[in-house]
Short mmCIF file of C-alpha atoms in Angstrom, two decimals:
data_model
loop_
_atom_site.label_atom_id
_atom_site.label_comp_id
_atom_site.label_asym_id
_atom_site.label_seq_id
_atom_site.Cartn_x
_atom_site.Cartn_y
_atom_site.Cartn_z
CA MET E 79 10.66 49.30 -22.01
CA THR E 80 13.20 46.85 -20.67
CA THR E 81 10.54 44.98 -18.72
CA MET E 82 8.62 44.26 -21.91
CA ASP E 83 11.81 43.15 -23.67
CA ALA E 84 12.66 40.93 -20.73
CA ASP E 85 9.16 39.44 -20.67
CA THR E 86 9.45 38.48 -24.32
CA ASP E 87 12.78 36.77 -23.73
CA GLY E 88 11.41 34.90 -20.69
CA GLY E 89 8.52 33.48 -22.68
CA THR E 90 10.82 31.96 -25.28
CA ALA E 91 13.67 30.87 -23.05
CA ALA E 92 14.98 27.46 -24.03
CA PRO E 93 16.23 26.44 -20.56
CA THR E 94 12.69 25.97 -19.29
CA ALA E 95 12.95 22.23 -19.93
CA ARG E 96 15.82 22.16 -17.45
CA ALA E 97 14.27 24.61 -15.00
CA THR E 98 10.87 22.95 -14.68
CA PRO E 99 11.94 19.52 -13.33
CA GLN E 100 14.20 21.01 -10.65
CA PRO E 101 11.46 22.87 -8.71
CA ASP E 102 9.08 19.92 -9.02
CA SER E 103 11.64 17.47 -7.68
CA ASP E 104 12.62 19.90 -4.92
CA HIS E 105 9.01 20.42 -3.86
CA ARG E 106 8.25 16.73 -3.91
CA GLY E 107 11.29 16.02 -1.77
CA ASP E 108 10.28 18.77 0.67
CA ALA E 109 6.72 17.49 0.87
CA GLN E 110 7.90 13.99 1.67
CA THR E 111 10.36 15.28 4.24
CA VAL E 112 8.06 17.79 5.92
CA THR E 113 4.87 15.79 6.08
CA ASP E 114 3.61 12.26 5.65
CA ASN E 115 0.16 13.48 4.56
CA ALA E 116 1.03 13.48 0.83
CA GLU E 117 -0.75 10.16 0.24
CA THR E 118 -4.06 11.54 1.50
CA ALA E 119 -4.05 14.82 -0.45
CA PRO E 120 -7.25 15.66 -2.34
CA ALA E 121 -7.67 14.38 -5.90
CA VAL E 122 -6.91 17.81 -7.40
CA GLY E 123 -3.18 17.17 -7.08
CA PRO E 124 -0.56 16.58 -4.48
CA HIS E 125 -0.06 20.31 -3.89
CA GLY E 126 -2.26 23.38 -3.64
CA TYR E 127 -0.75 24.88 -6.79
CA ALA E 128 -1.67 21.89 -9.00
CA GLN E 129 -4.63 23.62 -10.66
CA GLN E 130 -2.59 26.76 -11.42
CA LYS E 131 0.66 25.03 -12.36
CA ASP E 132 0.72 26.19 -15.99
CA ALA E 133 -0.03 29.79 -14.99
CA HIS E 134 2.71 29.65 -12.34
CA ILE E 135 5.24 28.33 -14.82
CA LYS E 136 4.32 31.10 -17.25
CA ARG E 137 4.71 33.67 -14.47
CA LEU E 138 8.11 32.31 -13.46
CA ARG E 139 9.26 32.41 -17.08
CA ARG E 140 8.26 36.07 -17.18
CA ILE E 141 10.32 36.71 -14.03
CA GLU E 142 13.20 34.76 -15.56
CA GLY E 143 12.96 37.10 -18.55
CA GLN E 144 13.17 40.09 -16.22
CA ILE E 145 16.34 38.67 -14.67
CA ARG E 146 17.83 38.10 -18.11
CA GLY E 147 16.89 41.70 -18.87
CA LEU E 148 18.91 42.78 -15.83
CA GLN E 149 21.94 40.95 -17.17
CA ARG E 150 21.49 42.57 -20.56
CA MET E 151 21.11 46.01 -18.95
CA LEU E 152 24.46 45.59 -17.19
CA GLU E 153 26.12 44.42 -20.40
CA GLU E 154 24.72 47.50 -22.19
CA ASP E 155 25.86 49.88 -19.40
CA VAL E 156 22.35 51.11 -18.65
CA TYR E 157 21.92 53.85 -16.04
CA CYS E 158 22.02 52.54 -12.44
CA ILE E 159 18.57 53.82 -11.45
CA ASP E 160 16.98 52.12 -14.45
CA ILE E 161 18.59 48.83 -13.41
CA LEU E 162 17.40 49.30 -9.82
CA THR E 163 13.88 49.89 -11.11
CA GLN E 164 14.07 46.56 -12.93
CA VAL E 165 15.45 44.86 -9.79
CA SER E 166 12.45 46.19 -7.88
CA ALA E 167 10.03 44.90 -10.52
CA SER E 168 11.67 41.46 -10.47
CA THR E 169 11.61 41.33 -6.68
CA LYS E 170 7.94 42.33 -6.56
CA GLY E 171 7.16 39.65 -9.13
CA LEU E 172 8.77 36.96 -6.98
CA GLN E 173 7.06 38.26 -3.85
CA SER E 174 3.71 38.23 -5.58
CA PHE E 175 4.31 34.69 -6.81
CA GLY E 176 5.27 33.61 -3.29
CA LEU E 177 2.13 35.11 -1.79
CA GLN E 178 -0.04 33.38 -4.37
CA LEU E 179 1.64 30.06 -3.62
CA LEU E 180 1.18 30.64 0.11
CA GLU E 181 -2.53 31.34 -0.38
CA GLU E 182 -2.92 28.14 -2.37
CA HIS E 183 -1.07 26.24 0.36
CA LEU E 184 -3.43 27.60 2.99
CA ARG E 185 -6.53 26.82 0.93
CA HIS E 186 -5.41 23.32 -0.01
CA CYS E 187 -2.96 21.86 2.49
CA VAL E 188 -4.09 23.61 5.65
CA ALA E 189 -7.75 23.09 4.79
CA ASP E 190 -7.01 19.41 4.18
CA ALA E 191 -5.27 19.21 7.57
CA ALA E 192 -8.35 20.73 9.23
CA VAL E 193 -10.29 17.61 8.25
CA LYS E 194 -7.63 15.39 9.81
CA GLY E 195 -7.67 16.98 13.26
CA PRO E 196 -5.98 19.43 15.60
CA GLU E 197 -2.47 17.94 15.41
CA ALA E 198 -2.44 18.09 11.62
CA ILE E 199 -3.76 21.67 11.70
CA ASP E 200 -1.07 22.74 14.16
CA ALA E 201 1.67 21.19 12.04
CA LYS E 202 0.47 22.88 8.85
CA VAL E 203 -0.04 26.26 10.52
CA GLN E 204 3.45 26.07 12.02
CA GLU E 205 4.86 25.12 8.62
CA ALA E 206 3.07 28.05 6.95
CA THR E 207 4.20 30.44 9.69
CA LYS E 208 7.84 29.47 9.15
CA ALA E 209 7.42 29.98 5.39
CA ILE E 210 5.96 33.45 6.03
CA GLU E 211 8.88 34.27 8.35
CA ARG E 212 11.34 33.28 5.58
CA MET E 213 9.50 35.42 3.06
CA LEU E 214 9.54 38.43 5.38
CA ARG E 215 13.30 38.16 5.96
CA THR E 216 14.04 38.62 2.28
#
């Protein structure tokens, strides 16, 4: 029940205009810092998620709605276990999003590095491994 309410709120949230540029600018900065291969990325887009960008934004808005639902549940003094259930759903949503993004990174960025040679492959695999380690720690 609360998940559906939260999803509805996430889809209509006004702050999305503010939220969208921040991740893009963060990712672009990371890409320029981490690797110099951005200029030679395939024509699809600079990142593996380029083709699914709209779907990812929609998914993140849904998760944002779930988080807003958590805030509302606290304000309404909802039973602890019900709130924890919503926390679990929100966490799983973010984990699922992260795994999808990782898969797209492997298909796009690592595959692109494979064409460039062993050093580029090693760098991208190491980068992906560190990202997986960070995801597993959470």
